[in-house]
Amino acid sequence: MQPTIDLNSDLGESFGAWRIGDDEAMFALVSSANVACGFHAGDPVTMLSSARLAARHDVALGAHPGYRDLAGFGRRALDTSPAELAAELLAQLGALDGVARAAGVRVRYVKAHGALYHRLGVDERAAHAFAEAVAAFEPTLPLLGSPSSALERAADAAGLRFTREAFADRGYVADGSLVPRGEPGAIVDDPAAAAD
């Protein structure tokens, strides 16, 4: 089997009057896109546009659910119960899947966003609630996340496929977690260093 790299990006983050990023250009460059589902960013119009762009460019459409935190862009840790996380995940996943179907594509994987992503890496109860909700929605949907995380263990327990990822544009600390944003070395902005 020939090894491949899936070039993946967070897209579909515009909402209302706020335009974030250049989705038209990015969908032409990536092989998969994590599309915001309306809680941390995105809205129905942006989700539909993203699904249509994914169809046009043959890009795998991924659901990118986050905390209900538009003001903080989903980067604030919220004390949301595992049961509420599961329900909010289902609402976001269902919304993106609905517009994706109308555009002739389907959601092909799930990757949590921001502070929720980090929580699911270490919080076993939250990770299990998240994985079980995905399995109830569609048991063939893989989860995308950090290697050796609570979410990887939860995906295995729920019978879901888990895809490990790495961030070429982010710095890592010795335990394998990301350097927190705002600290030196958090962002790798040298293309040669990212390629290495």
CSV table of C-alpha atoms in Angstrom, one decimal:
chain,number,residue,atom,x,y,z
A,1,MET,CA,0.0,0.0,0.0
A,2,GLN,CA,1.3,3.4,-1.0
A,3,PRO,CA,1.4,5.8,2.0
A,4,THR,CA,-0.5,9.0,1.5
A,5,ILE,CA,-0.9,12.3,3.3
A,6,ASP,CA,-4.4,13.7,3.8
A,7,LEU,CA,-4.1,17.5,3.7
A,8,ASN,CA,-6.8,18.7,6.0
A,9,SER,CA,-8.0,22.1,7.1
A,10,ASP,CA,-10.6,23.8,9.3
A,11,LEU,CA,-13.0,25.5,6.9
A,12,GLY,CA,-16.6,26.9,6.8
A,13,GLU,CA,-15.9,29.2,9.7
A,14,SER,CA,-17.7,32.3,8.4
A,15,PHE,CA,-21.0,33.3,10.0
A,16,GLY,CA,-23.5,36.1,9.4
A,17,ALA,CA,-21.7,39.2,8.3
A,18,TRP,CA,-18.2,37.8,9.4
A,19,ARG,CA,-16.1,36.4,6.6
A,20,ILE,CA,-13.3,34.2,7.9
A,21,GLY,CA,-10.7,32.7,5.5
A,22,ASP,CA,-10.8,32.0,1.8
A,23,ASP,CA,-12.8,28.8,1.5
A,24,GLU,CA,-12.9,29.1,-2.3
A,25,ALA,CA,-9.1,28.8,-2.5
A,26,MET,CA,-8.7,26.3,0.3
A,27,PHE,CA,-11.2,23.8,-1.0
A,28,ALA,CA,-9.1,23.6,-4.2
A,29,LEU,CA,-6.0,22.7,-2.1
A,30,VAL,CA,-7.1,20.2,0.5
A,31,SER,CA,-8.2,16.6,0.4
A,32,SER,CA,-10.4,16.8,3.5
A,33,ALA,CA,-12.2,19.7,5.3
A,34,ASN,CA,-13.3,20.0,8.9
A,35,VAL,CA,-16.4,22.2,8.5
A,36,ALA,CA,-17.7,24.2,11.4
A,37,CYS,CA,-21.2,23.2,12.4
A,38,GLY,CA,-22.6,26.5,13.8
A,39,PHE,CA,-21.7,26.3,17.5
A,40,HIS,CA,-18.2,27.8,17.5
A,41,ALA,CA,-18.4,29.2,14.0
A,42,GLY,CA,-20.3,28.6,10.7
A,43,ASP,CA,-24.0,29.0,10.0
A,44,PRO,CA,-26.4,27.2,7.7
A,45,VAL,CA,-25.5,29.3,4.6
A,46,THR,CA,-21.8,28.7,5.1
A,47,MET,CA,-22.3,25.0,5.8
A,48,LEU,CA,-24.3,24.6,2.5
A,49,SER,CA,-21.6,26.5,0.6
A,50,SER,CA,-18.9,24.3,2.2
A,51,ALA,CA,-20.8,21.2,1.2
A,52,ARG,CA,-21.1,22.4,-2.4
A,53,LEU,CA,-17.4,23.3,-2.5
A,54,ALA,CA,-16.5,19.8,-1.1
A,55,ALA,CA,-18.7,18.2,-3.9
A,56,ARG,CA,-17.1,20.4,-6.6
A,57,HIS,CA,-13.5,19.7,-5.5
A,58,ASP,CA,-14.0,16.0,-4.4
A,59,VAL,CA,-13.0,16.9,-0.9
A,60,ALA,CA,-13.9,14.7,2.0
A,61,LEU,CA,-16.4,16.6,4.2
A,62,GLY,CA,-15.8,16.3,7.9
A,63,ALA,CA,-18.0,17.6,10.7
A,64,HIS,CA,-16.2,20.0,13.1
A,65,PRO,CA,-18.4,20.3,16.1
A,66,GLY,CA,-17.3,22.5,19.0
A,67,TYR,CA,-18.6,24.0,22.2
A,68,ARG,CA,-21.5,26.4,22.0
A,69,ASP,CA,-19.2,29.4,22.1
A,70,LEU,CA,-19.3,31.8,19.1
A,71,ALA,CA,-17.9,34.6,21.2
A,72,GLY,CA,-14.8,32.6,22.1
A,73,PHE,CA,-14.5,30.7,18.8
A,74,GLY,CA,-14.8,27.5,20.7
A,75,ARG,CA,-11.4,28.0,22.4
A,76,ARG,CA,-12.7,28.4,25.9
A,77,ALA,CA,-13.0,25.4,28.1
A,78,LEU,CA,-16.7,25.1,29.1
A,79,ASP,CA,-18.0,23.0,32.0
A,80,THR,CA,-20.5,21.1,29.8
A,81,SER,CA,-21.7,17.7,31.0
A,82,PRO,CA,-20.9,14.6,28.9
A,83,ALA,CA,-24.7,14.2,28.3
A,84,GLU,CA,-25.0,17.8,27.0
A,85,LEU,CA,-21.9,17.3,24.9
A,86,ALA,CA,-23.4,14.3,23.2
A,87,ALA,CA,-26.7,16.1,22.5
A,88,GLU,CA,-24.9,19.2,21.2
A,89,LEU,CA,-22.7,17.0,19.0
A,90,LEU,CA,-25.8,15.3,17.5
A,91,ALA,CA,-27.4,18.7,16.8
A,92,GLN,CA,-24.3,19.9,15.0
A,93,LEU,CA,-23.7,16.6,13.1
A,94,GLY,CA,-27.3,16.5,12.0
A,95,ALA,CA,-27.3,20.0,10.7
A,96,LEU,CA,-24.2,19.5,8.6
A,97,ASP,CA,-25.3,16.2,7.4
A,98,GLY,CA,-28.7,17.7,6.3
A,99,VAL,CA,-27.1,20.4,4.2
A,100,ALA,CA,-24.5,18.0,2.9
A,101,ARG,CA,-27.2,15.6,1.6
A,102,ALA,CA,-28.8,18.6,-0.2
A,103,ALA,CA,-25.5,19.3,-1.9
A,104,GLY,CA,-25.1,15.6,-3.0
A,105,VAL,CA,-22.4,14.7,-0.5
A,106,ARG,CA,-22.2,13.1,3.0
A,107,VAL,CA,-20.3,13.8,6.1
A,108,ARG,CA,-17.4,11.3,6.1
A,109,TYR,CA,-15.8,11.8,9.5
A,110,VAL,CA,-16.0,13.8,12.7
A,111,LYS,CA,-13.3,15.9,14.3
A,112,ALA,CA,-13.9,18.0,17.4
A,113,HIS,CA,-12.8,21.7,17.5
A,114,GLY,CA,-10.7,23.7,19.8
A,115,ALA,CA,-11.2,23.4,23.6
A,116,LEU,CA,-13.6,20.4,23.0
A,117,TYR,CA,-10.9,18.6,21.0
A,118,HIS,CA,-8.4,19.1,23.9
A,119,ARG,CA,-10.9,18.0,26.5
A,120,LEU,CA,-11.7,14.8,24.5
A,121,GLY,CA,-8.1,14.0,24.6
A,122,VAL,CA,-8.0,13.6,28.4
A,123,ASP,CA,-11.5,13.4,29.7
A,124,GLU,CA,-12.6,9.7,29.5
A,125,ARG,CA,-16.3,10.3,30.3
A,126,ALA,CA,-16.7,13.1,27.8
A,127,ALA,CA,-14.8,11.1,25.2
A,128,HIS,CA,-17.0,8.1,25.7
A,129,ALA,CA,-20.2,10.2,25.5
A,130,PHE,CA,-18.9,11.8,22.3
A,131,ALA,CA,-17.9,8.5,20.6
A,132,GLU,CA,-21.2,6.8,21.7
A,133,ALA,CA,-23.2,9.7,20.2
A,134,VAL,CA,-21.3,9.4,16.9
A,135,ALA,CA,-21.8,5.6,16.8
A,136,ALA,CA,-25.6,6.1,17.5
A,137,PHE,CA,-25.8,8.6,14.6
A,138,GLU,CA,-23.7,6.7,12.1
A,139,PRO,CA,-21.4,3.8,13.2
A,140,THR,CA,-19.3,4.0,10.0
A,141,LEU,CA,-18.1,7.6,10.7
A,142,PRO,CA,-14.5,7.6,11.8
A,143,LEU,CA,-13.3,10.0,14.5
A,144,LEU,CA,-10.2,12.1,13.8
A,145,GLY,CA,-8.0,13.0,16.7
A,146,SER,CA,-4.8,12.8,18.7
A,147,PRO,CA,-2.9,9.5,19.0
A,148,SER,CA,-3.2,7.6,22.3
A,149,SER,CA,-5.9,10.0,23.5
A,150,ALA,CA,-9.0,9.3,25.6
A,151,LEU,CA,-11.0,9.8,22.4
A,152,GLU,CA,-9.0,7.1,20.6
A,153,ARG,CA,-9.8,4.7,23.5
A,154,ALA,CA,-13.5,5.7,23.4
A,155,ALA,CA,-13.7,5.2,19.7
A,156,ASP,CA,-12.3,1.7,20.0
A,157,ALA,CA,-14.8,0.9,22.8
A,158,ALA,CA,-17.7,2.3,20.6
A,159,GLY,CA,-16.6,0.2,17.6
A,160,LEU,CA,-15.6,3.3,15.6
A,161,ARG,CA,-12.6,3.7,13.3
A,162,PHE,CA,-10.1,6.2,14.6
A,163,THR,CA,-7.8,8.2,12.4
A,164,ARG,CA,-4.7,9.7,14.1
A,165,GLU,CA,-3.6,13.2,13.0
A,166,ALA,CA,-0.7,15.5,13.4
A,167,PHE,CA,-0.4,19.3,13.0
A,168,ALA,CA,2.4,20.4,10.7
A,169,ASP,CA,1.8,24.0,11.6
A,170,ARG,CA,1.7,23.6,15.4
A,171,GLY,CA,4.4,23.0,18.0
A,172,TYR,CA,4.4,20.1,20.4
A,173,VAL,CA,5.5,19.6,23.9
A,174,ALA,CA,7.3,16.5,25.3
A,175,ASP,CA,4.0,14.7,26.3
A,176,GLY,CA,2.7,14.9,22.7
A,177,SER,CA,0.2,17.7,23.4
A,178,LEU,CA,0.2,21.0,21.5
A,179,VAL,CA,2.0,24.0,22.7
A,180,PRO,CA,-0.8,26.3,23.9
A,181,ARG,CA,-1.6,29.2,21.6
A,182,GLY,CA,0.0,32.4,22.7
A,183,GLU,CA,3.2,30.7,23.9
A,184,PRO,CA,6.4,30.8,22.0
A,185,GLY,CA,6.6,27.9,19.5
A,186,ALA,CA,2.9,27.4,19.3
A,187,ILE,CA,2.6,28.2,15.6
A,188,VAL,CA,5.0,26.9,13.0
A,189,ASP,CA,4.9,29.5,10.3
A,190,ASP,CA,8.1,28.6,8.4
A,191,PRO,CA,7.0,26.3,5.4
A,192,ALA,CA,10.3,24.4,5.4
A,193,ALA,CA,9.9,23.6,9.1
A,194,ALA,CA,6.3,22.5,8.6
A,195,ALA,CA,7.3,20.3,5.7
A,196,ASP,CA,10.1,18.7,7.9
